[in-house]
Amino acid sequence: MVKQQIKMQSLVYKVQTFQDRDAFAELYNTYISDIYRFIAFKVPTQHDAEELTGDVFLKVWEHLTNTEASAVRGFRAFLYQIARNTVIDWYRKKSTTHEQATE
């Protein structure tokens, strides 16, 4: 378990420092199914889950490669926080769109 955490920290460091796409691909491959499953339980369709999962990893890439962003401790927790916030934002946007359509 400790070796896995060190490996993930190393990959995150490579992405943050060098914008290493291979390191990000490894992070992506490690967590894609877990994040998809997490989101799929929260949204109504498979298409929505797939789209939101892609959005999560795009946001993660943008954060990690932003030179002004703070360091990420606990990558897994950070990833799930992004996923949770992405789902919340999706529902907010959906309810706002629905309210505007009924007016």
Short mmCIF file of C-alpha atoms in Angstrom, two decimals:
data_model
loop_
_atom_site.label_atom_id
_atom_site.label_comp_id
_atom_site.label_asym_id
_atom_site.label_seq_id
_atom_site.Cartn_x
_atom_site.Cartn_y
_atom_site.Cartn_z
CA MET A 1 0.00 0.00 0.00
CA VAL A 2 2.78 2.42 0.89
CA LYS A 3 4.61 1.60 -2.34
CA GLN A 4 1.43 2.38 -4.30
CA GLN A 5 1.08 5.76 -2.54
CA ILE A 6 4.70 6.64 -3.24
CA LYS A 7 4.27 5.67 -6.87
CA MET A 8 1.14 7.85 -7.19
CA GLN A 9 2.93 10.78 -5.52
CA SER A 10 5.80 10.34 -7.95
CA LEU A 11 3.42 10.35 -10.92
CA VAL A 12 1.64 13.46 -9.64
CA TYR A 13 5.02 15.16 -9.18
CA LYS A 14 6.00 14.32 -12.77
CA VAL A 15 2.74 15.75 -14.10
CA GLN A 16 3.02 18.91 -12.00
CA THR A 17 6.70 19.51 -12.68
CA PHE A 18 7.20 18.29 -16.23
CA GLN A 19 3.64 18.03 -17.60
CA ASP A 20 4.47 14.38 -18.20
CA ARG A 21 1.66 12.91 -20.32
CA ASP A 22 2.80 9.34 -19.73
CA ALA A 23 2.61 9.83 -15.97
CA PHE A 24 -0.86 11.32 -16.34
CA ALA A 25 -1.91 8.40 -18.55
CA GLU A 26 -0.83 6.03 -15.80
CA LEU A 27 -2.85 7.97 -13.22
CA TYR A 28 -5.80 7.96 -15.62
CA ASN A 29 -5.57 4.21 -16.22
CA THR A 30 -5.29 3.55 -12.49
CA TYR A 31 -8.39 5.54 -11.52
CA ILE A 32 -10.66 5.69 -14.57
CA SER A 33 -12.88 2.75 -13.64
CA ASP A 34 -13.27 3.86 -10.00
CA ILE A 35 -14.18 7.41 -10.96
CA TYR A 36 -16.56 6.25 -13.68
CA ARG A 37 -18.31 3.92 -11.23
CA PHE A 38 -18.51 6.70 -8.61
CA ILE A 39 -20.15 9.04 -11.11
CA ALA A 40 -22.37 6.38 -12.74
CA PHE A 41 -24.15 5.82 -9.42
CA LYS A 42 -24.98 9.52 -9.24
CA VAL A 43 -26.23 10.37 -12.74
CA PRO A 44 -29.12 8.93 -14.77
CA THR A 45 -27.40 7.72 -17.94
CA GLN A 46 -24.23 5.99 -19.05
CA HIS A 47 -23.58 8.81 -21.52
CA ASP A 48 -23.70 11.39 -18.72
CA ALA A 49 -21.31 9.29 -16.61
CA GLU A 50 -18.84 8.96 -19.48
CA GLU A 51 -18.96 12.66 -20.26
CA LEU A 52 -18.55 13.72 -16.65
CA THR A 53 -15.69 11.26 -16.13
CA GLY A 54 -13.87 12.86 -19.04
CA ASP A 55 -14.54 16.29 -17.55
CA VAL A 56 -13.06 15.18 -14.22
CA PHE A 57 -9.79 14.08 -15.77
CA LEU A 58 -9.60 17.22 -17.87
CA LYS A 59 -10.01 19.33 -14.72
CA VAL A 60 -7.37 17.25 -12.94
CA TRP A 61 -4.90 17.76 -15.82
CA GLU A 62 -5.60 21.50 -15.86
CA HIS A 63 -5.07 21.77 -12.11
CA LEU A 64 -1.91 19.70 -12.03
CA THR A 65 -0.30 21.56 -14.93
CA ASN A 66 -1.27 25.01 -13.63
CA THR A 67 1.96 26.52 -12.36
CA GLU A 68 0.11 28.63 -9.78
CA ALA A 69 -1.88 25.72 -8.33
CA SER A 70 -1.03 24.41 -4.91
CA ALA A 71 0.58 21.02 -4.44
CA VAL A 72 -1.76 18.05 -4.31
CA ARG A 73 -1.55 15.88 -1.22
CA GLY A 74 -3.61 12.75 -1.27
CA PHE A 75 -4.22 12.44 -4.99
CA ARG A 76 -7.04 9.91 -4.63
CA ALA A 77 -8.98 12.19 -2.26
CA PHE A 78 -8.31 15.13 -4.57
CA LEU A 79 -9.60 13.15 -7.54
CA TYR A 80 -12.82 12.14 -5.77
CA GLN A 81 -13.35 15.73 -4.63
CA ILE A 82 -13.14 16.89 -8.25
CA ALA A 83 -15.55 14.12 -9.28
CA ARG A 84 -18.04 15.00 -6.56
CA ASN A 85 -17.91 18.71 -7.39
CA THR A 86 -18.28 17.97 -11.10
CA VAL A 87 -21.46 15.98 -10.46
CA ILE A 88 -22.83 18.73 -8.19
CA ASP A 89 -22.10 21.38 -10.82
CA TRP A 90 -23.76 19.20 -13.49
CA TYR A 91 -26.96 18.92 -11.43
CA ARG A 92 -26.95 22.67 -10.70
CA LYS A 93 -26.56 23.48 -14.36
CA LYS A 94 -29.24 20.96 -15.28
CA SER A 95 -31.73 22.39 -12.75
CA THR A 96 -31.03 25.96 -13.87
CA THR A 97 -31.55 24.97 -17.52
CA HIS A 98 -34.76 23.16 -16.59
CA GLU A 99 -36.09 26.16 -14.63
CA GLN A 100 -35.36 28.52 -17.53
CA ALA A 101 -37.11 26.20 -19.98
CA THR A 102 -40.31 26.10 -17.90
CA GLU A 103 -40.57 29.87 -17.52
#
